[in-house]
XYZ file of C-alpha atoms in Angstrom:
301
model
C 6.509 0.121 -18.536
C 7.052 1.428 -22.321
C 4.605 -0.554 -23.415
C 2.184 1.145 -20.982
C 2.975 4.768 -21.426
C 2.758 4.873 -25.147
C -1.069 3.984 -25.193
C -1.815 5.857 -21.999
C -0.684 9.137 -23.636
C -1.985 8.437 -27.385
C -5.537 6.474 -26.847
C -5.945 7.344 -22.550
C -6.022 3.625 -22.472
C -3.936 1.543 -20.251
C -4.442 -1.640 -22.714
C -2.703 -4.044 -20.181
C -4.764 -3.615 -17.016
C -7.634 -1.900 -17.734
C -8.333 -1.983 -21.637
C -12.134 -1.173 -21.337
C -11.396 1.860 -19.120
C -11.012 5.263 -20.812
C -8.967 7.648 -18.572
C -9.175 10.563 -18.205
C -7.201 13.467 -20.938
C -5.647 15.430 -18.034
C -3.207 12.043 -16.912
C 0.042 11.712 -18.391
C 1.666 8.429 -18.033
C 6.203 9.174 -18.015
C 9.067 6.616 -17.022
C 11.083 9.847 -16.297
C 11.032 9.532 -12.095
C 12.199 12.895 -12.193
C 8.860 14.107 -13.084
C 7.428 13.625 -9.654
C 9.070 16.685 -8.481
C 6.210 18.969 -9.062
C 3.805 16.655 -6.879
C 2.177 17.203 -3.542
C 0.553 14.046 -3.825
C 2.831 10.996 -4.159
C 1.148 7.523 -4.513
C 3.782 4.572 -4.604
C 1.684 1.426 -6.021
C 4.965 -0.689 -7.001
C 5.180 -4.456 -5.605
C 6.898 -4.800 -1.884
C 10.069 -6.489 -3.669
C 10.491 -3.448 -5.372
C 9.328 -0.271 -3.138
C 12.528 -0.003 -1.598
C 14.518 0.462 -5.017
C 11.784 2.511 -6.337
C 11.942 5.023 -3.548
C 15.668 5.106 -3.582
C 15.652 6.624 -7.108
C 12.698 8.793 -6.345
C 14.133 10.543 -3.246
C 16.154 13.041 -4.457
C 13.173 13.798 -6.382
C 10.571 14.326 -4.163
C 9.445 18.068 -3.461
C 9.886 18.414 0.406
C 6.364 19.602 0.726
C 4.857 16.424 -0.826
C 2.770 14.190 0.995
C 4.112 10.301 0.610
C 1.368 7.734 0.574
C 1.454 4.153 0.247
C -0.998 1.708 -1.688
C 1.174 -1.786 -1.586
C 0.266 -4.407 0.235
C 2.991 -6.573 1.104
C 5.635 -6.734 3.706
C 9.355 -6.414 3.467
C 10.850 -9.624 4.194
C 14.363 -7.836 5.668
C 13.231 -6.144 9.016
C 9.608 -6.909 8.911
C 9.042 -3.645 7.766
C 6.040 -2.256 6.011
C 5.723 0.081 3.678
C 5.145 2.665 5.663
C 7.434 2.127 7.587
C 10.489 2.247 4.954
C 8.758 5.949 3.960
C 9.285 6.874 7.419
C 13.254 5.453 7.564
C 14.057 6.661 4.051
C 12.483 10.192 4.012
C 12.676 13.043 6.597
C 10.424 15.548 7.323
C 7.208 14.163 5.227
C 3.089 13.415 6.275
C 2.731 9.622 5.260
C 0.046 7.484 4.580
C -1.193 4.476 4.023
C -4.333 4.071 1.799
C -6.304 0.443 2.098
C -9.312 -1.303 1.686
C -11.524 -3.544 -0.576
C -10.980 -1.678 -3.262
C -10.923 -4.068 -6.875
C -9.478 -1.314 -9.698
C -12.007 -2.587 -12.346
C -14.775 -2.003 -9.968
C -13.759 1.420 -9.226
C -12.793 2.144 -12.642
C -16.715 1.576 -13.656
C -17.816 4.051 -11.194
C -18.943 1.045 -8.676
C -19.274 2.498 -5.241
C -16.403 2.257 -3.280
C -15.162 2.595 -0.067
C -11.229 2.727 1.524
C -9.166 4.361 4.333
C -7.047 6.439 4.727
C -4.352 5.744 7.757
C -2.340 8.169 9.289
C -1.165 10.196 12.225
C -0.894 13.391 10.400
C -4.659 14.856 10.240
C -3.462 17.463 7.583
C -2.586 14.169 5.315
C -5.992 12.624 5.686
C -8.060 15.999 5.065
C -6.104 17.006 1.980
C -6.635 13.315 0.522
C -10.125 13.143 1.233
C -10.519 16.615 -0.568
C -8.483 15.051 -3.582
C -9.357 11.684 -4.046
C -12.924 12.076 -2.510
C -15.969 11.661 -5.277
C -19.909 10.644 -5.869
C -18.486 6.502 -6.258
C -15.110 6.801 -4.015
C -15.310 7.371 -0.635
C -13.082 7.647 2.235
C -12.797 7.214 5.821
C -9.918 7.836 7.955
C -8.084 6.164 10.705
C -4.861 6.844 13.188
C -3.774 3.131 13.301
C -1.939 3.211 9.915
C 0.300 -0.130 10.969
C -2.853 -1.777 11.557
C -4.548 -0.850 8.360
C -1.309 -1.728 6.422
C -1.332 -4.975 7.791
C -4.913 -5.498 7.379
C -3.943 -5.048 3.508
C -0.923 -7.678 3.499
C -2.307 -10.291 5.462
C -5.702 -10.613 3.888
C -4.021 -12.106 0.402
C -2.501 -15.300 2.408
C -6.162 -15.981 3.077
C -7.614 -14.970 -0.322
C -5.451 -17.607 -1.444
C -6.694 -20.329 0.730
C -10.235 -18.925 -0.353
C -9.138 -19.707 -3.863
C -7.925 -23.075 -3.075
C -11.462 -24.231 -1.682
C -13.215 -22.493 -4.598
C -10.478 -24.622 -6.816
C -11.278 -27.865 -4.798
C -15.115 -27.375 -5.537
C -15.877 -26.578 -1.463
C -18.701 -25.057 -0.274
C -19.834 -21.406 0.965
C -19.829 -22.805 4.599
C -16.238 -23.580 4.211
C -15.363 -20.238 2.412
C -17.220 -18.593 5.322
C -15.003 -20.802 7.846
C -11.428 -19.728 6.132
C -12.510 -16.071 6.081
C -13.551 -16.057 9.650
C -10.712 -18.020 11.138
C -8.570 -15.813 9.096
C -9.836 -12.892 10.672
C -8.970 -13.889 14.206
C -5.535 -14.948 13.131
C -5.118 -11.968 11.578
C -6.245 -9.889 14.671
C -3.924 -12.278 16.385
C -0.955 -11.676 14.789
C -1.332 -7.566 14.505
C -2.270 -7.532 18.319
C 0.913 -9.035 18.654
C 2.563 -6.785 16.767
C 1.265 -3.900 18.472
C -1.728 -2.864 15.839
C -4.828 -1.857 17.151
C -7.706 -4.940 17.239
C -10.175 -2.619 16.221
C -8.782 -1.636 12.800
C -9.718 -5.129 11.838
C -13.460 -4.844 12.514
C -13.102 -2.070 9.495
C -12.756 -1.465 6.066
C -8.887 -2.297 5.545
C -10.055 -5.313 7.796
C -13.058 -7.384 7.619
C -13.842 -5.211 4.901
C -10.971 -6.060 2.310
C -10.845 -9.521 3.743
C -14.473 -10.255 2.132
C -13.592 -8.598 -1.202
C -10.474 -10.094 -1.746
C -11.150 -13.661 -0.897
C -14.603 -13.791 -2.203
C -13.821 -12.110 -5.823
C -13.100 -13.929 -8.916
C -11.106 -10.435 -9.513
C -8.366 -11.042 -7.292
C -5.356 -12.010 -8.132
C -4.344 -13.949 -4.803
C -7.930 -16.167 -5.325
C -7.289 -16.177 -8.219
C -4.093 -18.018 -7.799
C -5.278 -20.262 -5.102
C -8.414 -21.267 -7.344
C -5.771 -22.612 -10.037
C -3.664 -24.452 -7.387
C -7.071 -25.759 -5.700
C -7.674 -27.105 -9.628
C -4.059 -28.922 -9.955
C -1.627 -26.834 -11.201
C 1.900 -26.060 -9.741
C 2.522 -22.415 -8.145
C 4.939 -21.836 -10.730
C 1.891 -22.677 -13.735
C -0.672 -20.588 -11.707
C 1.769 -17.787 -10.916
C 2.360 -18.039 -14.980
C -1.481 -17.969 -16.123
C -2.106 -14.998 -13.448
C 0.537 -12.946 -15.089
C 0.149 -10.494 -12.395
C 2.480 -9.550 -9.111
C 0.344 -11.665 -6.312
C 1.835 -10.342 -3.038
C -0.016 -13.058 -0.632
C 2.726 -15.584 -1.713
C 5.750 -13.236 -0.125
C 3.585 -12.268 2.210
C 2.569 -16.052 3.212
C 6.386 -16.748 4.287
C 7.447 -13.476 6.271
C 4.473 -14.146 8.328
C 4.937 -17.312 8.507
C 8.495 -16.745 9.817
C 7.200 -14.267 12.103
C 4.888 -16.324 13.634
C 7.088 -18.863 14.242
C 9.587 -16.419 15.541
C 7.260 -15.191 17.827
C 5.334 -18.298 18.680
C 2.052 -16.863 17.498
C -0.796 -19.675 16.511
C -2.047 -19.237 12.977
C -3.249 -22.862 11.753
C -4.124 -21.366 8.189
C -0.841 -19.764 7.644
C 1.097 -22.631 8.819
C -0.597 -25.630 6.824
C -1.144 -22.735 3.533
C 3.261 -22.638 4.091
C 3.904 -26.553 3.951
C 1.984 -26.514 0.846
C 2.939 -23.547 -0.843
C 6.611 -23.816 0.433
C 7.103 -27.253 1.795
C 5.571 -29.136 -1.617
C 2.872 -30.893 0.882
C 0.288 -32.278 -0.902
C -3.826 -30.870 -1.098
C -4.470 -34.572 -1.470
C -8.166 -33.180 -2.950
C -9.047 -31.692 0.437
C -9.395 -28.479 1.692
C -8.987 -30.043 5.538
C -5.280 -29.388 4.582
C -5.536 -25.856 4.468
C -7.214 -25.419 7.281
C -4.603 -27.214 9.313
C -5.454 -28.190 13.320
C -7.243 -25.311 14.706
C -7.641 -24.155 18.281
C -10.874 -24.460 19.396
C -11.350 -21.076 20.756
C -13.806 -19.151 18.008
C -12.543 -15.324 19.170
C -9.750 -14.653 20.994
C -6.802 -11.624 20.568
C -3.901 -13.355 22.815
C -1.852 -16.059 21.903
């Protein structure tokens, strides 16, 4: 944190993650969590494996009137909890929201037109977020299904790894399109089983985020998969990426949940065997697709 804080405060540059983008001069970086006391919008953007730890440290400093918003795209393994559910369990009296969509940071920093979803049961939170975060190049759309929006943001990382492997194996566009589409079917089937609205997955936080993350070389999960497809081990690929790839953890958690609930997810099952079971790809993307069900589209098990 200190290595990022100093250049941000002295030069308005995040030299580690966005070195070519000049940050607003009014932006101040701090490593003192008590500084959030005066904040009315608190966005949690930390990796899912440290989310609860950071929240625990932050709770005593949170303004009673603050809106709490999660931008973390992951799942807590213990209890299969999404980040907004952790916020609900650990805090009281706050409006809670989720922000998610096809949002590559580098493109946002270049003011390229981007859409995202602010999902919450609170219309007040949604309206205030639109006022604060909207711009000519960054548009917010509302959704009443925070659980589905958050699931979409977490699940698509699994299929981004699969598409990356396909690219690493020099598979064609047909193959990538097949993985995305079959992946969307798996995501929707899983989400419906968990109580989410299937229509959510037709929006920006579902198919929109899936397409962007699966197709873009800027996606960390796609990049990780591509390195695996080219023959690197998981450890070697992670070391080369050098940043958090939520898809690996999400894959494990979702595979366990799908097995427990009896949900058919062939790509998840095959990818789990490759990543955690150390099965060989044998130079074929067929290993990733696994044994698929014959139906094209359905939401049942």
